[in-house]
PDB file of C-alpha atoms in Angstrom:
ATOM      1  CA  LEU A  63     -22.731 -15.522  -1.405  1.00  0.00           C
ATOM      2  CA  PHE A  64     -22.389 -16.438  -5.067  1.00  0.00           C
ATOM      3  CA  ASP A  65     -23.436 -14.971  -8.281  1.00  0.00           C
ATOM      4  CA  SER A  66     -26.459 -16.204 -10.110  1.00  0.00           C
ATOM      5  CA  SER A  67     -24.265 -18.772 -12.150  1.00  0.00           C
ATOM      6  CA  LEU A  68     -22.699 -20.071  -8.928  1.00  0.00           C
ATOM      7  CA  THR A  69     -19.475 -19.792 -10.419  1.00  0.00           C
ATOM      8  CA  THR A  70     -18.188 -16.533  -8.664  1.00  0.00           C
ATOM      9  CA  LEU A  71     -17.848 -16.275  -4.839  1.00  0.00           C
ATOM     10  CA  LEU A  72     -18.842 -12.636  -4.482  1.00  0.00           C
ATOM     11  CA  PHE A  73     -18.694 -12.458  -0.554  1.00  0.00           C
ATOM     12  CA  TYR A  74     -17.613 -14.763   2.476  1.00  0.00           C
ATOM     13  CA  PRO A  75     -19.056 -13.365   5.789  1.00  0.00           C
ATOM     14  CA  ARG A  76     -16.537 -11.303   7.631  1.00  0.00           C
ATOM     15  CA  GLY A  77     -17.782 -12.214  11.025  1.00  0.00           C
ATOM     16  CA  ARG A  78     -17.736 -15.912  10.171  1.00  0.00           C
ATOM     17  CA  SER A  79     -15.310 -17.376  12.801  1.00  0.00           C
ATOM     18  CA  ASP A  80     -14.606 -20.806  11.111  1.00  0.00           C
ATOM     19  CA  THR A  81     -10.752 -21.557  10.809  1.00  0.00           C
ATOM     20  CA  ASP A  82     -11.171 -23.776   7.874  1.00  0.00           C
ATOM     21  CA  TYR A  83     -13.415 -23.416   4.670  1.00  0.00           C
ATOM     22  CA  THR A  84     -13.847 -25.542   1.455  1.00  0.00           C
ATOM     23  CA  ILE A  85     -14.429 -23.416  -1.648  1.00  0.00           C
ATOM     24  CA  PRO A  86     -17.213 -25.580  -3.590  1.00  0.00           C
ATOM     25  CA  GLU A  87     -16.150 -27.277  -6.735  1.00  0.00           C
ATOM     26  CA  GLY A  88     -17.280 -25.467  -9.849  1.00  0.00           C
ATOM     27  CA  THR A  89     -16.200 -21.969  -8.312  1.00  0.00           C
ATOM     28  CA  LEU A  90     -14.174 -20.163 -11.210  1.00  0.00           C
ATOM     29  CA  VAL A  91     -13.642 -16.774  -9.637  1.00  0.00           C
ATOM     30  CA  LEU A  92     -12.834 -15.268  -6.206  1.00  0.00           C
ATOM     31  CA  GLY A  93     -14.499 -11.861  -6.477  1.00  0.00           C
ATOM     32  CA  ALA A  94     -12.934  -8.627  -5.429  1.00  0.00           C
ATOM     33  CA  SER A  95     -12.496  -8.256  -1.644  1.00  0.00           C
ATOM     34  CA  SER A  96     -14.428 -11.696  -1.399  1.00  0.00           C
ATOM     35  CA  PHE A  97     -12.593 -12.900   2.011  1.00  0.00           C
ATOM     36  CA  ALA A  98     -11.203  -9.352   3.102  1.00  0.00           C
ATOM     37  CA  HIS A  99     -10.334  -8.587   6.777  1.00  0.00           C
ATOM     38  CA  ASN A 100     -11.468 -12.101   7.668  1.00  0.00           C
ATOM     39  CA  THR A 101      -9.208 -12.574  10.840  1.00  0.00           C
ATOM     40  CA  TYR A 102     -10.479 -16.244  11.679  1.00  0.00           C
ATOM     41  CA  LEU A 103      -9.743 -18.147   8.495  1.00  0.00           C
ATOM     42  CA  GLN A 104      -6.446 -20.254   8.482  1.00  0.00           C
ATOM     43  CA  ARG A 105      -6.903 -22.868   5.700  1.00  0.00           C
ATOM     44  CA  LEU A 106      -8.565 -23.157   2.648  1.00  0.00           C
ATOM     45  CA  SER A 107      -9.379 -26.146   0.310  1.00  0.00           C
ATOM     46  CA  VAL A 108      -9.438 -24.860  -3.264  1.00  0.00           C
ATOM     47  CA  PRO A 109     -11.004 -26.558  -6.138  1.00  0.00           C
ATOM     48  CA  ALA A 110      -9.417 -27.349  -9.070  1.00  0.00           C
ATOM     49  CA  SER A 111     -12.047 -25.210 -11.243  1.00  0.00           C
ATOM     50  CA  LEU A 112     -10.758 -22.093  -9.536  1.00  0.00           C
ATOM     51  CA  SER A 113      -8.906 -19.728 -12.301  1.00  0.00           C
ATOM     52  CA  ALA A 114      -8.824 -16.457 -10.735  1.00  0.00           C
ATOM     53  CA  ILE A 115      -8.583 -14.491  -7.482  1.00  0.00           C
ATOM     54  CA  SER A 116      -9.723 -11.058  -7.956  1.00  0.00           C
ATOM     55  CA  SER A 117      -7.968  -7.933  -6.434  1.00  0.00           C
ATOM     56  CA  GLN A 118      -8.008  -7.810  -2.568  1.00  0.00           C
ATOM     57  CA  ALA A 119      -9.491 -11.157  -2.374  1.00  0.00           C
ATOM     58  CA  PHE A 120      -7.830 -11.980   0.824  1.00  0.00           C
ATOM     59  CA  GLU A 121      -6.504  -8.498   1.990  1.00  0.00           C
ATOM     60  CA  ASP A 122      -6.001  -8.452   5.811  1.00  0.00           C
ATOM     61  CA  CYS A 123      -6.973 -12.090   6.400  1.00  0.00           C
ATOM     62  CA  THR A 124      -4.332 -11.956   9.045  1.00  0.00           C
ATOM     63  CA  ALA A 125      -4.927 -15.685  10.173  1.00  0.00           C
ATOM     64  CA  LEU A 126      -4.382 -17.267   6.670  1.00  0.00           C
ATOM     65  CA  GLU A 127      -1.419 -19.651   6.777  1.00  0.00           C
ATOM     66  CA  SER A 128      -1.100 -21.110   3.370  1.00  0.00           C
ATOM     67  CA  PHE A 129      -2.690 -21.309  -0.127  1.00  0.00           C
ATOM     68  CA  THR A 130      -2.393 -23.985  -2.877  1.00  0.00           C
ATOM     69  CA  ALA A 131      -4.399 -24.227  -5.767  1.00  0.00           C
ATOM     70  CA  GLU A 132      -4.189 -26.327  -8.995  1.00  0.00           C
ATOM     71  CA  GLY A 133      -5.506 -24.593 -11.931  1.00  0.00           C
ATOM     72  CA  LEU A 134      -5.115 -20.818 -11.019  1.00  0.00           C
ATOM     73  CA  LEU A 135      -4.343 -18.436 -14.122  1.00  0.00           C
ATOM     74  CA  THR A 136      -4.599 -15.079 -12.275  1.00  0.00           C
ATOM     75  CA  ILE A 137      -3.952 -13.456  -9.090  1.00  0.00           C
ATOM     76  CA  GLY A 138      -5.193  -9.974  -8.803  1.00  0.00           C
ATOM     77  CA  ASP A 139      -3.670  -6.650  -7.429  1.00  0.00           C
ATOM     78  CA  GLN A 140      -3.113  -6.801  -3.518  1.00  0.00           C
ATOM     79  CA  ALA A 141      -4.984 -10.302  -3.514  1.00  0.00           C
ATOM     80  CA  PHE A 142      -2.974 -11.386  -0.141  1.00  0.00           C
ATOM     81  CA  PHE A 143      -2.147  -7.972   0.841  1.00  0.00           C
ATOM     82  CA  GLY A 144      -1.706  -7.978   4.526  1.00  0.00           C
ATOM     83  CA  CYS A 145      -1.878 -11.365   5.103  1.00  0.00           C
ATOM     84  CA  THR A 146       0.630 -11.365   8.083  1.00  0.00           C
ATOM     85  CA  ALA A 147       0.458 -15.141   8.899  1.00  0.00           C
ATOM     86  CA  LEU A 148       0.923 -16.365   4.964  1.00  0.00           C
ATOM     87  CA  ALA A 149       4.049 -18.448   4.977  1.00  0.00           C
ATOM     88  CA  SER A 150       3.423 -20.273   1.648  1.00  0.00           C
ATOM     89  CA  VAL A 151       1.736 -20.037  -1.746  1.00  0.00           C
ATOM     90  CA  ASP A 152       1.700 -22.569  -4.482  1.00  0.00           C
ATOM     91  CA  PRO A 153      -0.702 -21.719  -7.130  1.00  0.00           C
ATOM     92  CA  GLY A 154      -0.150 -24.698  -9.403  1.00  0.00           C
ATOM     93  CA  THR A 155       1.400 -24.894 -12.814  1.00  0.00           C
ATOM     94  CA  VAL A 156      -0.671 -22.980 -15.021  1.00  0.00           C
ATOM     95  CA  LEU A 157      -0.518 -19.407 -13.348  1.00  0.00           C
ATOM     96  CA  ARG A 158       0.038 -16.810 -15.963  1.00  0.00           C
ATOM     97  CA  LYS A 159      -0.313 -13.293 -13.870  1.00  0.00           C
ATOM     98  CA  ILE A 160       0.502 -11.886 -10.568  1.00  0.00           C
ATOM     99  CA  GLY A 161      -0.825  -8.545 -10.031  1.00  0.00           C
ATOM    100  CA  LEU A 162       0.578  -5.496  -8.147  1.00  0.00           C
ATOM    101  CA  LEU A 163       1.423  -5.819  -4.592  1.00  0.00           C
ATOM    102  CA  ALA A 164      -0.351  -9.257  -4.608  1.00  0.00           C
ATOM    103  CA  PHE A 165       1.726 -10.088  -1.636  1.00  0.00           C
ATOM    104  CA  GLY A 166       2.393  -6.866  -0.084  1.00  0.00           C
ATOM    105  CA  PHE A 167       3.159  -6.773   3.651  1.00  0.00           C
ATOM    106  CA  CYS A 168       3.242 -10.618   4.132  1.00  0.00           C
ATOM    107  CA  PRO A 169       5.918 -10.713   6.469  1.00  0.00           C
ATOM    108  CA  SER A 170       5.849 -14.281   7.224  1.00  0.00           C
ATOM    109  CA  LEU A 171       6.055 -15.336   3.350  1.00  0.00           C
ATOM    110  CA  GLU A 172       8.904 -17.707   3.150  1.00  0.00           C
ATOM    111  CA  ALA A 173       7.962 -19.532  -0.202  1.00  0.00           C
ATOM    112  CA  VAL A 174       6.456 -18.961  -3.267  1.00  0.00           C
ATOM    113  CA  SER A 175       6.205 -21.297  -6.418  1.00  0.00           C
ATOM    114  CA  ILE A 176       5.891 -19.620  -9.836  1.00  0.00           C
ATOM    115  CA  PRO A 177       5.527 -21.812 -12.873  1.00  0.00           C
ATOM    116  CA  GLU A 178       7.258 -21.056 -16.244  1.00  0.00           C
ATOM    117  CA  THR A 179       3.810 -20.207 -17.544  1.00  0.00           C
ATOM    118  CA  ALA A 180       3.638 -16.970 -15.611  1.00  0.00           C
ATOM    119  CA  THR A 181       4.874 -13.719 -17.055  1.00  0.00           C
ATOM    120  CA  LEU A 182       5.953 -11.230 -14.356  1.00  0.00           C
ATOM    121  CA  ASP A 183       6.386  -7.681 -15.108  1.00  0.00           C
ATOM    122  CA  GLU A 184       9.696  -6.303 -13.696  1.00  0.00           C
ATOM    123  CA  THR A 185       8.255  -2.882 -13.346  1.00  0.00           C
ATOM    124  CA  LYS A 186       5.395  -3.843 -11.046  1.00  0.00           C
ATOM    125  CA  GLN A 187       6.440  -4.836  -7.232  1.00  0.00           C
ATOM    126  CA  ILE A 188       4.683  -7.938  -6.348  1.00  0.00           C
ATOM    127  CA  PHE A 189       6.373  -8.528  -2.984  1.00  0.00           C
ATOM    128  CA  SER A 190       6.754  -5.830  -0.391  1.00  0.00           C
ATOM    129  CA  GLU A 191       7.846  -6.063   3.248  1.00  0.00           C
ATOM    130  CA  CYS A 192       8.682  -9.763   2.679  1.00  0.00           C
ATOM    131  CA  THR A 193      11.528 -11.718   1.130  1.00  0.00           C
ATOM    132  CA  PRO A 194      10.302 -15.148   0.264  1.00  0.00           C
ATOM    133  CA  VAL A 195      12.086 -17.762  -1.925  1.00  0.00           C
ATOM    134  CA  ILE A 196      11.090 -18.116  -5.175  1.00  0.00           C
ATOM    135  CA  THR A 197      10.865 -21.376  -6.724  1.00  0.00           C
ATOM    136  CA  GLY A 198      10.680 -21.718 -10.420  1.00  0.00           C
ATOM    137  CA  LYS A 199      12.995 -22.430 -13.401  1.00  0.00           C
ATOM    138  CA  VAL A 200      16.129 -20.886 -14.088  1.00  0.00           C
ATOM    139  CA  GLY A 201      15.693 -18.495 -17.247  1.00  0.00           C
ATOM    140  CA  SER A 202      11.936 -18.149 -16.432  1.00  0.00           C
ATOM    141  CA  SER A 203       9.991 -14.726 -16.003  1.00  0.00           C
ATOM    142  CA  ALA A 204       9.861 -15.781 -11.910  1.00  0.00           C
ATOM    143  CA  HIS A 205      13.898 -16.164 -12.295  1.00  0.00           C
ATOM    144  CA  THR A 206      14.374 -12.644 -13.809  1.00  0.00           C
ATOM    145  CA  TYR A 207      12.130 -11.173 -11.520  1.00  0.00           C
ATOM    146  CA  ALA A 208      13.853 -12.449  -8.425  1.00  0.00           C
ATOM    147  CA  GLN A 209      17.153 -11.202  -9.720  1.00  0.00           C
ATOM    148  CA  ALA A 210      15.630  -7.857 -10.453  1.00  0.00           C
ATOM    149  CA  TYR A 211      14.235  -7.505  -6.854  1.00  0.00           C
ATOM    150  CA  GLN A 212      17.180  -9.409  -5.057  1.00  0.00           C
ATOM    151  CA  LEU A 213      15.254 -12.059  -4.020  1.00  0.00           C
ATOM    152  CA  TYR A 214      16.364 -15.676  -3.111  1.00  0.00           C
ATOM    153  CA  PHE A 215      15.371 -18.166  -6.140  1.00  0.00           C
ATOM    154  CA  ASN A 216      15.266 -21.881  -6.092  1.00  0.00           C
ATOM    155  CA  ASP A 217      15.195 -24.169  -9.092  1.00  0.00           C
ATOM    156  CA  PRO A 218      14.480 -27.517  -7.685  1.00  0.00           C
ATOM    157  CA  ASP A 219      15.784 -29.150 -10.961  1.00  0.00           C
ATOM    158  CA  ALA A 220      19.382 -27.550 -10.536  1.00  0.00           C
ATOM    159  CA  ILE A 221      22.121 -29.575  -9.091  1.00  0.00           C
ATOM    160  CA  SER A 222      23.301 -28.530  -5.702  1.00  0.00           C
ATOM    161  CA  VAL A 223      26.981 -28.148  -5.246  1.00  0.00           C
ATOM    162  CA  THR A 224      28.066 -29.977  -2.128  1.00  0.00           C
ATOM    163  CA  GLY A 225      31.707 -29.032  -1.984  1.00  0.00           C
ATOM    164  CA  ILE A 226      34.420 -26.981  -3.711  1.00  0.00           C
ATOM    165  CA  GLU A 227      38.115 -27.538  -3.511  1.00  0.00           C
ATOM    166  CA  LEU A 228      40.415 -24.865  -4.645  1.00  0.00           C
ATOM    167  CA  SER A 229      44.368 -25.560  -5.634  1.00  0.00           C
ATOM    168  CA  ALA A 230      45.583 -22.769  -3.007  1.00  0.00           C
ATOM    169  CA  SER A 231      44.097 -21.831   0.290  1.00  0.00           C
ATOM    170  CA  SER A 232      44.928 -18.139  -0.004  1.00  0.00           C
ATOM    171  CA  LEU A 233      45.854 -15.917  -2.400  1.00  0.00           C
ATOM    172  CA  VAL A 234      47.195 -12.345  -2.388  1.00  0.00           C
ATOM    173  CA  LEU A 235      47.581 -10.453  -5.549  1.00  0.00           C
ATOM    174  CA  GLN A 236      49.051  -6.859  -6.038  1.00  0.00           C
ATOM    175  CA  ARG A 237      47.240  -4.313  -8.608  1.00  0.00           C
ATOM    176  CA  GLY A 238      48.053  -5.721 -11.986  1.00  0.00           C
ATOM    177  CA  GLU A 239      48.860  -9.298 -10.974  1.00  0.00           C
ATOM    178  CA  SER A 240      47.048 -12.506 -11.955  1.00  0.00           C
ATOM    179  CA  MET A 241      47.141 -15.985 -11.292  1.00  0.00           C
ATOM    180  CA  GLN A 242      45.136 -19.064 -12.308  1.00  0.00           C
ATOM    181  CA  MET A 243      43.456 -21.371  -9.911  1.00  0.00           C
ATOM    182  CA  THR A 244      41.912 -24.533 -10.206  1.00  0.00           C
ATOM    183  CA  CYS A 245      38.262 -25.498  -8.883  1.00  0.00           C
ATOM    184  CA  THR A 246      36.866 -28.965  -8.444  1.00  0.00           C
ATOM    185  CA  LEU A 247      33.219 -29.272  -7.623  1.00  0.00           C
ATOM    186  CA  THR A 248      31.369 -31.881  -5.829  1.00  0.00           C
ATOM    187  CA  PRO A 249      29.297 -33.690  -7.097  1.00  0.00           C
ATOM    188  CA  ASP A 250      31.158 -34.172 -10.451  1.00  0.00           C
ATOM    189  CA  ASN A 251      27.826 -33.540 -12.429  1.00  0.00           C
ATOM    190  CA  ALA A 252      27.573 -30.034 -11.032  1.00  0.00           C
TER     191      ALA A 252
END
């Protein structure tokens, strides 16, 4: 069910048992609670036109496995709350805001990409009962948020250290003593 301009999806039938759904091109907004409590939907095809997911849009969609979008700007409060099968979220590269508890009680959530364009409020909890790896850029709002909530963070552009060599294999110091050690990292550009 859409609004009169066919740009806001207001309601997806709760009893509909399809496991896949394609949101029509031209849809700009998923309305509040539009897919809430659907226990069948596993996969969505999302158009590039989609820019906002309203509050509780996918609340308790317990079969939804992943979510990927291109032009998404906003994810509302509790948008994916209780999506127990949700494993990954990639909202695209222009996301600006993620609401309170957007990913609350998503225990299967392993990975969330958050672009540099997003501003996350450290005082608002976005994740609850899940510990996903957040992928983003070091120094971004997503990085600061991950540090504040002790979540794993991954910057795909960072150089991975594959080895560390120390000049001593063990070291015992007494209170007040100090020693200098040399460390060699592999690869050389790390």
